[in-house]
C-alpha cells in the first residue's frame, strides 16, 4: 500500500526547489556503506525507498568510501573519516548517538551503534523532506530519554481497548495476522522518530493472551520481535500476574511461594530461548479487577521483584504500572481520593524494588484527563526506577474524532518543576535519569494506531504519534517546531497549508478544554465510552460523581485542612500553592477546591460565568476550525481533505452537545443566568 494516507510523515514527496535538487542529487549519487548490521541495512533500505521518490534518481552502493558522496556506518568502522574532536564527541555520548558531518564534497553519517546509524539516516532524510541545506552539516545528537516506548492496547480478537483507528494490525479473530507487511511499516515509522521499545498486547491481559508466553504463540511473537529488531525496537509483552494458576499447574500465584518463583524462572528461560533480546514484562496488577500480589497479602515490591528475579539472568526488565486504585471505593466519602492512590501505594515501598524493575507512572494522578496536575509520585521515589506514561490515544481528549494536539500538554508536564531536590528538578530531568541514580528510566505512551488506512482515524492525529517520538527524543523541541516538521513532511511546504494546519494544531488542546470539563475538574464523560458529556457520569455509577457539584458550588476539596489532603503529596512550593485558594492556578481550581459558583477567578470572571463563556467559545472555535480547513480544499488531496472535514463536523456535534448539556446543567444547579443573556436550554 502506497497512498498519502498510509505513508503518514514518510511521504518522501518530490523535491521541487531547483537549487536544493542539485545539491541533493549530488550527495545521493554514491553511497558507501562500511557496516553490515541489521539496522544499517534497514537504513540503506530506507534510502532506496526515499531517494527515487524525492529526487527521481538512483544511487550506487559500495564499500568504496573514499569515492562515495555519502558514507554511513558505525563509529568504529568510520574511524578514519572522523577527526579527533568528532571521535571525542561521540565517545562521550550514549550508544544511540549519531553524527552527521558534511562539506561540499562528502557527507558522513556515523553512529555509536548500528541503530544509531539508522537514526542518523532518518535525520538526514527528514532534513531533505524539510528542504534544508545539507552541504555544511555539523549535527551530533543523542536521545534525552533511555526508554522511548509505546504500549499497544491490542486484544487477540483484533479489537483495541481505547482504539479509535480501526482494528489491530497484529491480531485478527484470535490469530496473528499472516501478512506482517503493515507491522514492518509501523516499525519504520516508529524508528524514524526514535522509538526503541514496544509492548504488543493490552495491559489488561485476557484469557487467551495469557498464553502468549507459551510455545503456543511464541513462534509468531518471535517473528514479530524480529521485524522490530531490524528497526532497533525491543519487544515486550504484557503478562497476567495470575499466569501460574491460569495456564500453569499451580494453585497459587503467591510471589513468595517457591514453586511460583520457579515457574516464572522456567517461563523466562522459555521466552528467551525464542527471543534472546526480549525486553521483559509490562504488568498491570491489583487494579480494575486484574490479579496481583494483594490476593496473597503481598505488596507491589514482592510481586514485581519475583518477576524481576526471573528475568534478571537475561537482562530483562519488569515495567510495573502504578495505575492502582480501589475502583469500588465510595466516592461519596470525601476522605477517599483516587488521586492519592498511586502515591499512597508506592511511595512507602521506595528502595525495595529490584534494579530491573521500572515503575510506570501516569502523567497525572487521575487518568489522562484534558487538564490535571502532574503526578506527585514522579520523582518522589529516589531509589526506584521510574518512567512516565502519556497517552497518544485520545481516550479522554476526543478519541481521534475531535482534534487535540497533545504535544503542548506533554511539554507542560515535562517542564513541571517538582522541587524534590530543589529548583530545577523537572519531570523532564527526572525521567531522563539526571536527578536520581536510576539505572533505567524514560517515557512510555499508549499508542493511537489501528488498521485504518491512515493509521490514526483522523489524519491530523498522526501529529500526536510523530510528536510523541520527536519530543521524547529531544524535549527541548518546541511544539511549533514539531508541528511544522510533521506538516511539511505530511502535506508539503506550501505556506497556506503550513500556517493553517499549524494554527489549528496549536490551538486544539485549548479548544477541546473549553467545551469539555472546566477548570481541572475532569471527567463528566459518558462512563465506559469516555466520549461525549455525561455530567454526573461515574465509571462505577452507584458511587456518585467526580465533580461534587451541588446547589452551592462545584469542585473537589483536596486541601489539607478540610479535604482529602492530597495537596500534601507535593513538595513546596506546590503544596502551599495548590492548597491555597488564593494561589492555585485557575485552570486547576476545581481539581483542588470546592468553591461557590460566584467565586471570582483570577481572570475576573466568576466560576459559573467562566463555564458559560468557555463552552460557548469552544463551540465557536470548532466552527472556526472547520472554516480554516475549508480554506485548504484546493491544497490538500481529496481523500485526506474529506477525512479531516468529516472529523471536524463530528467534533462540532460533540462540542454542541457538551456546550448545551454543561451550561444547562449548571444553570439549573446554580440558578444563576448568563450575564450576556445568551440562551441556555
XYZ file of C-alpha atoms in Angstrom:
681
model
C 0.000 0.000 0.000
C 1.492 3.311 -1.034
C -1.017 6.100 -0.534
C -0.688 9.526 1.001
C -2.952 8.404 3.821
C -0.945 5.279 4.538
C 2.535 6.821 4.414
C 1.941 9.310 7.261
C 5.028 11.521 7.568
C 7.229 9.334 5.343
C 5.668 10.688 2.156
C 9.039 11.358 0.523
C 7.397 13.857 -1.801
C 9.305 15.083 -4.883
C 11.621 17.993 -4.165
C 10.605 20.969 -6.283
C 13.194 23.542 -5.204
C 15.659 23.689 -8.122
C 18.626 24.742 -6.009
C 18.011 22.011 -3.442
C 17.514 19.328 -6.093
C 21.012 19.934 -7.462
C 22.553 19.700 -4.023
C 20.607 16.613 -3.019
C 21.194 14.822 -6.314
C 24.914 15.377 -5.950
C 25.107 13.841 -2.496
C 22.690 10.982 -3.140
C 24.788 9.590 -6.006
C 27.306 7.198 -4.466
C 26.648 5.762 -1.033
C 29.412 3.979 0.770
C 28.289 1.508 3.433
C 31.010 0.385 5.832
C 28.945 -1.603 8.365
C 26.826 -4.704 7.904
C 24.390 -4.785 10.840
C 20.633 -5.274 10.566
C 19.859 -1.648 11.323
C 22.439 -0.389 8.816
C 20.732 -2.486 6.157
C 17.390 -1.027 7.249
C 18.896 2.440 6.814
C 20.023 1.530 3.309
C 16.565 0.147 2.515
C 15.029 3.439 3.659
C 17.350 5.341 1.344
C 16.279 3.092 -1.532
C 12.634 3.878 -0.704
C 13.111 7.622 -0.261
C 15.627 8.862 -2.810
C 13.900 7.781 -6.050
C 10.656 9.351 -4.870
C 12.173 12.633 -3.706
C 14.812 13.123 -6.391
C 13.695 10.911 -9.285
C 17.174 9.430 -9.196
C 19.007 6.288 -8.165
C 22.308 5.830 -6.391
C 25.057 3.240 -6.341
C 26.088 1.365 -3.211
C 29.600 0.126 -2.477
C 32.202 -0.159 0.247
C 34.425 2.305 -1.582
C 34.044 5.039 0.977
C 36.742 7.347 -0.364
C 34.909 7.779 -3.656
C 31.416 7.976 -2.144
C 29.371 11.138 -1.730
C 27.638 9.777 1.381
C 29.302 7.363 3.790
C 27.356 5.557 6.502
C 28.447 3.175 9.237
C 29.085 2.806 12.922
C 31.784 4.837 14.609
C 34.372 2.072 14.709
C 34.062 1.343 11.006
C 34.192 5.038 10.110
C 37.056 5.968 12.447
C 39.352 7.182 9.663
C 36.675 9.587 8.417
C 36.258 11.328 11.766
C 38.618 13.860 13.259
C 39.665 13.699 16.899
C 37.023 16.196 18.006
C 34.246 14.238 16.337
C 35.547 10.991 17.796
C 35.617 12.540 21.263
C 32.096 13.906 20.949
C 30.658 10.533 20.019
C 32.722 8.713 22.631
C 31.200 10.928 25.291
C 27.636 10.073 24.264
C 25.327 7.082 24.577
C 25.003 4.110 22.234
C 22.178 5.715 20.247
C 24.095 8.877 19.373
C 24.920 9.764 15.790
C 26.957 12.348 13.924
C 26.273 13.896 10.524
C 29.074 15.961 9.051
C 29.383 17.294 5.526
C 31.470 19.517 3.341
C 30.862 20.414 -0.266
C 32.037 17.020 -1.463
C 31.163 14.313 1.069
C 28.646 13.648 3.818
C 29.374 11.285 6.739
C 26.807 9.569 8.969
C 28.451 7.798 11.901
C 26.657 6.164 14.793
C 27.779 4.789 18.117
C 25.870 1.635 17.159
C 24.137 0.222 14.122
C 20.765 1.517 15.302
C 22.329 4.953 15.736
C 23.272 4.841 12.055
C 19.602 4.213 11.254
C 18.595 7.208 13.369
C 21.187 9.314 11.563
C 19.864 8.333 8.131
C 16.303 9.120 9.218
C 17.512 12.505 10.447
C 19.145 13.236 7.090
C 16.022 12.187 5.172
C 13.951 14.420 7.441
C 16.202 17.368 6.593
C 15.737 16.677 2.904
C 11.966 16.449 3.257
C 12.127 19.811 5.038
C 14.197 21.296 2.180
C 17.139 22.049 4.463
C 20.649 22.777 3.225
C 22.818 19.687 3.814
C 26.087 20.909 2.274
C 27.643 22.153 5.517
C 26.097 19.995 8.213
C 27.519 19.505 11.673
C 24.981 17.533 13.670
C 25.607 15.464 16.792
C 22.534 14.067 18.543
C 21.610 11.567 21.193
C 18.188 10.843 22.713
C 17.447 12.513 26.030
C 15.493 9.503 27.284
C 16.771 5.968 27.622
C 13.391 4.230 27.221
C 11.154 5.595 24.463
C 8.295 3.154 24.470
C 4.839 2.554 23.052
C 2.233 0.344 24.683
C -0.246 -1.297 22.333
C -3.593 -1.993 23.975
C -4.422 -4.565 21.298
C -6.519 -7.636 22.095
C -6.150 -11.023 20.442
C -9.657 -10.866 18.954
C -8.497 -7.899 16.874
C -10.118 -5.186 18.946
C -8.130 -2.437 20.620
C -9.038 -1.149 24.053
C -9.328 2.606 23.649
C -8.613 2.150 19.959
C -10.084 4.753 17.638
C -8.418 3.840 14.360
C -9.853 0.501 13.393
C -8.722 -2.966 14.415
C -5.350 -4.337 15.453
C -2.508 -4.616 12.950
C -1.175 -7.578 14.963
C -4.193 -9.822 15.526
C -7.447 -10.792 13.841
C -10.076 -13.206 15.141
C -7.789 -14.722 17.806
C -4.952 -15.280 15.354
C -1.796 -13.433 14.470
C -2.067 -11.681 11.120
C -0.452 -13.659 8.320
C 0.733 -10.705 6.278
C 3.073 -8.753 8.528
C 3.955 -6.067 5.981
C 1.983 -3.492 7.915
C 3.850 -4.370 11.124
C 7.114 -3.755 9.279
C 5.896 -0.376 8.055
C 4.815 0.527 11.571
C 8.326 -0.304 12.769
C 9.701 2.006 10.054
C 7.512 4.876 11.201
C 8.488 4.362 14.827
C 12.218 4.135 14.126
C 12.030 7.354 12.112
C 11.128 9.218 15.313
C 13.378 7.203 17.609
C 11.010 4.807 19.391
C 13.085 1.934 20.811
C 10.639 -0.287 22.741
C 7.120 -1.632 22.275
C 4.702 -3.920 24.078
C 2.324 -5.520 21.603
C -0.651 -6.606 23.725
C -3.115 -4.992 26.091
C -2.134 -4.372 29.713
C -5.482 -5.978 30.547
C -4.379 -9.489 29.624
C -7.420 -11.614 28.933
C -7.627 -15.392 28.879
C -6.121 -16.341 25.516
C -3.443 -13.636 25.605
C -2.142 -15.229 28.805
C -0.784 -17.967 26.531
C 1.440 -15.521 24.633
C 4.310 -16.565 26.902
C 3.979 -20.224 25.892
C 5.142 -22.249 22.905
C 1.584 -21.983 21.551
C 2.268 -18.418 20.389
C 5.961 -17.707 20.951
C 6.973 -18.692 17.389
C 4.679 -15.982 15.995
C 5.869 -13.453 18.567
C 9.443 -14.403 17.726
C 8.759 -13.388 14.111
C 7.266 -10.038 15.179
C 10.220 -9.408 17.502
C 12.492 -9.987 14.509
C 10.664 -7.346 12.482
C 11.012 -4.752 15.227
C 14.629 -5.748 15.906
C 15.632 -4.637 12.410
C 14.465 -1.142 13.337
C 16.094 -1.015 16.764
C 12.871 -1.630 18.690
C 12.846 -4.083 21.588
C 9.709 -6.163 22.100
C 7.909 -6.534 25.447
C 4.772 -8.443 26.427
C 2.056 -7.585 28.909
C 1.535 -10.547 31.210
C -1.149 -11.805 33.548
C 0.187 -11.922 37.100
C -2.029 -14.933 37.752
C -0.465 -16.971 34.927
C 0.887 -19.791 37.169
C -2.731 -20.585 38.021
C -4.356 -19.643 34.707
C -2.019 -21.501 32.340
C 0.217 -23.406 34.741
C -0.439 -26.323 37.021
C -0.202 -24.370 40.263
C -2.985 -23.442 42.643
C -1.345 -20.177 43.704
C 0.399 -17.158 42.201
C 1.816 -16.033 45.564
C 5.067 -14.252 44.689
C 6.779 -15.558 47.838
C 5.918 -19.170 47.062
C 8.988 -21.069 45.834
C 7.023 -23.067 43.283
C 5.668 -19.830 41.775
C 9.135 -18.336 41.625
C 10.450 -21.462 39.912
C 7.545 -21.410 37.443
C 8.382 -17.872 36.341
C 12.100 -18.661 36.097
C 11.351 -21.552 33.749
C 8.924 -19.382 31.821
C 11.537 -16.660 31.381
C 14.045 -19.191 30.067
C 11.474 -20.490 27.583
C 10.744 -16.977 26.273
C 14.413 -16.088 25.878
C 15.083 -19.333 24.016
C 12.758 -17.943 21.346
C 13.646 -14.245 21.667
C 17.166 -13.714 23.062
C 16.754 -9.909 23.164
C 13.247 -9.948 24.649
C 12.741 -6.763 26.668
C 10.621 -8.089 29.520
C 7.163 -7.791 31.023
C 4.644 -4.973 31.333
C 2.393 -5.630 34.321
C -0.931 -4.222 35.434
C -1.669 -5.823 38.785
C -4.244 -5.268 41.535
C -6.103 -2.654 39.532
C -9.511 -2.769 37.886
C -10.028 -6.464 38.575
C -6.594 -7.591 37.399
C -4.880 -10.206 39.597
C -1.883 -9.230 41.672
C 0.057 -9.753 44.870
C -2.681 -8.241 47.069
C -4.585 -11.516 46.736
C -1.844 -13.151 48.792
C -1.368 -10.253 51.233
C 1.850 -9.254 49.467
C 2.760 -5.824 48.126
C 3.865 -4.469 44.774
C 7.551 -4.842 45.614
C 7.018 -8.519 46.408
C 5.162 -9.060 43.145
C 7.489 -7.169 40.840
C 10.681 -8.468 42.450
C 9.619 -12.064 41.923
C 9.294 -11.390 38.182
C 12.465 -9.316 38.169
C 14.491 -12.199 39.586
C 13.179 -14.483 36.861
C 14.190 -12.026 34.121
C 17.451 -10.868 35.662
C 19.723 -13.579 34.155
C 18.609 -12.418 30.692
C 18.846 -8.636 31.356
C 15.054 -8.431 31.171
C 13.010 -5.664 32.804
C 9.735 -5.535 34.672
C 7.675 -2.448 33.850
C 5.157 -2.281 36.690
C 2.259 0.090 36.182
C 1.303 2.354 39.094
C -2.282 2.813 37.931
C -3.556 1.152 41.100
C -6.627 2.341 42.966
C -9.754 0.950 44.563
C -12.265 1.289 41.738
C -15.057 0.274 44.110
C -14.327 2.965 46.675
C -17.282 5.016 47.859
C -16.561 8.312 46.124
C -19.286 9.992 48.188
C -16.999 9.633 51.186
C -14.831 12.700 50.795
C -11.988 11.223 52.814
C -11.235 8.863 49.914
C -9.489 10.150 46.827
C -8.469 8.281 43.701
C -5.868 10.975 43.042
C -3.983 9.904 46.163
C -3.848 6.236 45.263
C -0.623 5.810 43.277
C 1.456 7.815 45.753
C -0.094 6.134 48.776
C 0.513 2.668 47.329
C 4.058 3.093 46.045
C 5.882 5.849 47.937
C 6.275 3.744 51.124
C 7.948 0.999 49.066
C 10.813 3.156 47.785
C 14.103 1.283 47.869
C 12.548 -2.172 47.977
C 12.339 -2.753 44.234
C 14.994 -4.670 42.297
C 17.177 -2.692 39.935
C 15.485 -4.189 36.859
C 12.026 -3.032 37.970
C 10.726 0.221 36.453
C 7.585 1.842 37.837
C 5.411 3.298 35.079
C 3.539 6.348 36.413
C 0.728 8.100 34.555
C 1.458 11.758 33.857
C -1.392 12.867 36.126
C -2.890 11.388 39.291
C -6.209 10.509 37.656
C -6.392 9.176 34.103
C -5.168 11.119 31.046
C -7.618 13.988 31.533
C -7.555 17.114 29.392
C -6.339 19.010 32.461
C -4.923 17.667 35.692
C -1.785 18.386 37.710
C 1.399 16.399 37.278
C 1.508 13.235 39.354
C 3.316 13.849 42.657
C 4.703 10.292 42.513
C 7.035 11.144 39.625
C 10.442 11.663 41.194
C 9.173 11.032 44.726
C 10.977 7.662 44.878
C 14.708 8.428 44.567
C 15.686 4.787 44.986
C 13.280 3.270 42.462
C 13.459 3.401 38.662
C 10.569 5.319 37.112
C 9.172 6.162 33.720
C 6.303 8.498 32.936
C 3.283 7.339 30.911
C 1.462 9.513 28.385
C -1.475 8.592 26.175
C -1.146 9.243 22.450
C -4.557 7.623 22.007
C -7.024 10.382 22.844
C -9.182 8.424 25.273
C -10.424 11.473 27.173
C -9.350 14.098 24.658
C -11.564 13.442 21.664
C -10.791 9.878 20.590
C -9.263 10.969 17.274
C -12.612 12.345 16.209
C -12.019 15.711 17.849
C -8.757 17.447 17.051
C -6.458 17.665 20.065
C -2.736 18.166 19.507
C -1.201 16.897 22.741
C 2.432 17.982 22.430
C 1.850 21.280 24.323
C 0.248 19.337 27.191
C 3.148 16.907 27.393
C 5.695 19.716 27.266
C 3.916 21.434 30.139
C 4.083 18.258 32.196
C 7.745 17.599 31.399
C 8.587 21.194 32.337
C 6.854 20.879 35.720
C 9.396 21.567 38.470
C 8.730 19.094 41.287
C 11.249 20.780 43.635
C 12.010 17.309 45.012
C 15.691 18.256 45.002
C 15.190 21.989 44.877
C 14.652 24.276 41.912
C 15.314 22.633 38.565
C 14.053 19.173 39.486
C 11.783 18.994 36.474
C 9.954 15.900 35.369
C 11.935 16.104 32.137
C 15.186 15.677 34.051
C 13.765 13.061 36.426
C 12.608 10.663 33.710
C 15.831 11.279 31.786
C 17.639 9.832 34.799
C 19.501 13.043 35.620
C 18.135 13.670 39.137
C 18.114 10.314 40.922
C 20.557 7.441 40.317
C 18.092 5.475 38.187
C 19.549 2.587 36.230
C 16.538 2.607 33.921
C 14.102 5.413 33.150
C 12.253 7.074 30.321
C 8.844 7.594 28.779
C 6.035 5.285 27.650
C 2.737 6.050 25.958
C -0.403 4.302 24.799
C -0.329 4.086 21.003
C -3.042 5.540 18.786
C -2.771 3.371 15.666
C -5.017 0.770 14.090
C -5.653 -0.786 10.699
C -7.437 2.241 9.239
C -5.633 3.119 6.014
C -4.371 6.353 7.540
C -3.372 4.535 10.775
C -4.902 7.071 13.195
C -8.541 7.543 12.158
C -8.187 11.298 11.937
C -5.292 12.164 9.636
C -4.350 15.080 11.893
C -3.978 12.685 14.843
C -0.806 11.429 13.165
C 0.800 14.586 14.549
C 0.489 13.208 18.082
C 2.326 9.977 17.238
C 5.035 11.813 15.331
C 5.267 14.468 18.018
C 5.499 11.919 20.828
C 8.572 10.330 19.291
C 10.262 13.609 18.479
C 9.505 15.144 21.875
C 10.841 12.301 23.982
C 13.956 12.115 21.826
C 14.513 15.851 22.350
C 12.194 17.542 24.892
C 13.684 20.941 24.083
C 11.926 20.949 20.705
C 9.088 23.474 20.607
C 5.508 22.406 19.958
C 5.549 24.715 16.936
C 8.722 23.163 15.567
C 7.363 19.630 15.892
C 4.114 20.666 14.219
C 5.959 22.340 11.346
C 8.121 19.254 10.783
C 5.106 16.983 10.675
C 3.066 19.238 8.396
C 5.861 19.725 5.862
C 6.624 16.012 5.684
C 2.945 15.055 5.525
C 1.327 17.787 3.413
C 4.206 19.667 1.833
C 5.676 23.122 2.326
C 3.027 25.401 0.848
C 2.742 28.393 3.134
C -1.068 28.355 3.221
C -1.109 24.722 4.320
C 1.669 25.112 6.846
C 0.260 28.219 8.518
C -3.320 26.963 8.642
C -2.682 23.460 9.975
C -0.092 24.710 12.458
C -2.589 27.210 13.845
C -5.257 24.502 14.063
C -2.929 22.130 15.914
C -1.519 24.651 18.361
C -4.982 25.852 19.420
C -6.635 22.436 19.504
C -5.910 21.454 23.140
C -7.298 24.723 24.455
C -10.359 24.450 22.233
C -11.126 20.942 23.439
C -10.693 22.018 27.060
C -13.024 24.989 26.531
C -16.050 22.911 25.565
C -15.479 19.966 27.913
C -14.729 19.716 31.652
C -13.911 23.128 33.168
C -11.120 24.349 35.442
C -9.460 20.981 36.025
C -12.488 19.171 37.438
C -12.143 16.452 34.803
C -14.337 13.594 33.617
C -18.023 14.456 33.010
C -17.804 11.948 30.128
C -20.060 9.041 29.284
C -18.976 6.129 31.511
C -17.300 3.273 29.705
C -17.365 5.108 26.378
C -15.372 8.146 27.553
C -16.681 10.299 24.679
C -19.455 12.843 24.882
C -20.840 14.518 28.009
C -22.430 12.818 30.995
C -22.032 15.319 33.777
C -22.985 13.065 36.650
C -21.492 10.008 34.983
C -19.143 7.990 37.131
C -17.415 4.870 35.883
C -18.848 2.887 38.769
C -22.117 4.788 38.861
C -23.530 3.912 42.251
C -20.707 5.814 43.891
C -21.706 9.302 42.762
C -19.785 11.828 40.637
C -16.276 13.216 40.281
C -17.202 16.894 40.486
C -19.281 17.208 43.700
C -21.492 19.912 42.241
C -24.423 20.920 44.425
C -26.677 23.972 44.562
C -23.954 25.999 46.257
C -20.803 25.162 44.331
C -18.545 22.745 42.495
C -15.133 21.100 42.814
C -13.193 18.578 44.879
C -11.750 19.641 48.209
C -8.256 18.165 48.269
C -6.834 20.546 50.852
C -5.030 19.553 53.999
C -7.455 21.293 56.362
C -10.889 20.243 55.138
C -10.370 17.843 52.234
C -8.607 14.656 51.268
C -5.129 16.011 51.997
C -3.935 15.222 48.509
C -2.071 18.539 48.319
C 0.327 17.185 50.963
C 1.794 14.779 48.401
C 3.551 17.673 46.651
C 6.769 19.403 47.621
C 6.864 23.080 48.441
C 6.014 25.485 46.959
C 3.338 23.444 45.140
C 1.951 22.081 48.401
C 1.084 25.593 49.528
C 0.113 26.885 46.085
C -2.375 24.089 45.438
C -3.703 24.180 48.988
C -4.258 27.942 48.961
C -7.392 29.179 47.212
C -5.702 32.492 46.504
C -2.676 30.901 44.825
C -3.972 27.849 42.961
C -3.982 28.409 39.170
C -7.444 28.977 37.705
C -7.080 26.053 35.329
C -6.727 23.652 38.298
C -9.074 25.387 40.734
C -11.811 22.752 40.761
C -9.316 19.905 40.938
C -8.165 21.141 44.341
C -11.062 23.151 45.778
C -14.831 23.166 46.172
C -15.974 26.747 45.601
C -19.231 28.699 45.185
C -20.459 29.355 41.670
C -19.919 33.067 42.189
C -16.300 32.609 43.299
C -14.184 35.069 41.321
C -11.307 33.679 39.303
C -8.013 35.463 38.782
C -9.331 36.266 35.315
C -12.011 38.407 36.975
C -14.861 36.113 35.960
C -16.979 34.068 38.302
C -16.736 30.285 38.063
C -20.234 29.999 36.624
C -19.610 32.709 34.028
C -16.347 31.057 33.034
C -18.238 27.794 32.474
C -20.780 29.535 30.248
C -18.218 31.595 28.334
C -15.758 28.748 27.772
C -18.404 26.407 26.421
C -19.902 28.963 24.063
C -16.401 29.906 22.934
C -15.296 26.299 22.439
C -18.188 25.609 20.085
C -17.434 28.763 18.106
C -13.767 27.804 17.915
C -14.662 24.457 16.351
C -16.702 26.357 13.771
C -13.504 28.303 13.150
C -11.511 25.082 12.679
C -13.993 23.956 10.042
C -13.657 27.278 8.245
C -9.864 27.081 8.362
C -9.865 23.572 6.936
C -12.319 24.537 4.194
C -9.791 27.120 3.023
C -7.387 24.261 2.250
C -9.764 22.438 -0.092
C -7.624 23.230 -3.130
C -4.333 22.478 -1.371
C -4.945 19.018 0.156
C -5.739 15.833 -1.760
C -9.417 14.864 -1.768
C -9.133 11.782 0.429
C -7.303 13.430 3.287
C -9.336 16.595 2.979
C -12.593 14.631 3.254
C -11.296 12.614 6.189
C -10.460 15.679 8.282
C -13.591 17.518 7.186
C -15.743 14.616 8.374
C -13.967 14.526 11.739
C -14.358 18.254 12.246
C -18.082 18.079 11.537
C -18.394 15.303 14.107
C -16.342 17.406 16.514
C -18.788 20.284 16.061
C -21.676 17.987 17.013
C -19.739 16.898 20.078
C -18.895 20.475 21.065
C -22.556 21.471 20.753
C -23.635 18.575 22.938
C -21.038 19.475 25.578
C -21.916 23.176 25.443
C -25.638 22.654 25.819
C -25.504 19.930 28.451
C -22.851 21.586 30.634
C -24.392 25.043 30.504
C -27.912 23.771 31.103
C -26.827 21.543 33.969
C -25.025 24.299 35.829
C -27.683 26.895 35.107
C -30.264 24.627 36.693
C -27.932 23.607 39.511
C -26.873 27.154 40.389
C -29.913 29.188 39.346
C -27.529 31.853 38.023
C -28.078 33.139 34.493
C -25.557 34.052 31.818
C -24.617 37.703 32.204
C -24.544 38.076 28.414
C -28.124 36.894 28.085
C -27.374 34.002 25.753
C -29.942 31.248 25.535
C -29.257 28.273 27.764
C -31.640 25.425 27.167
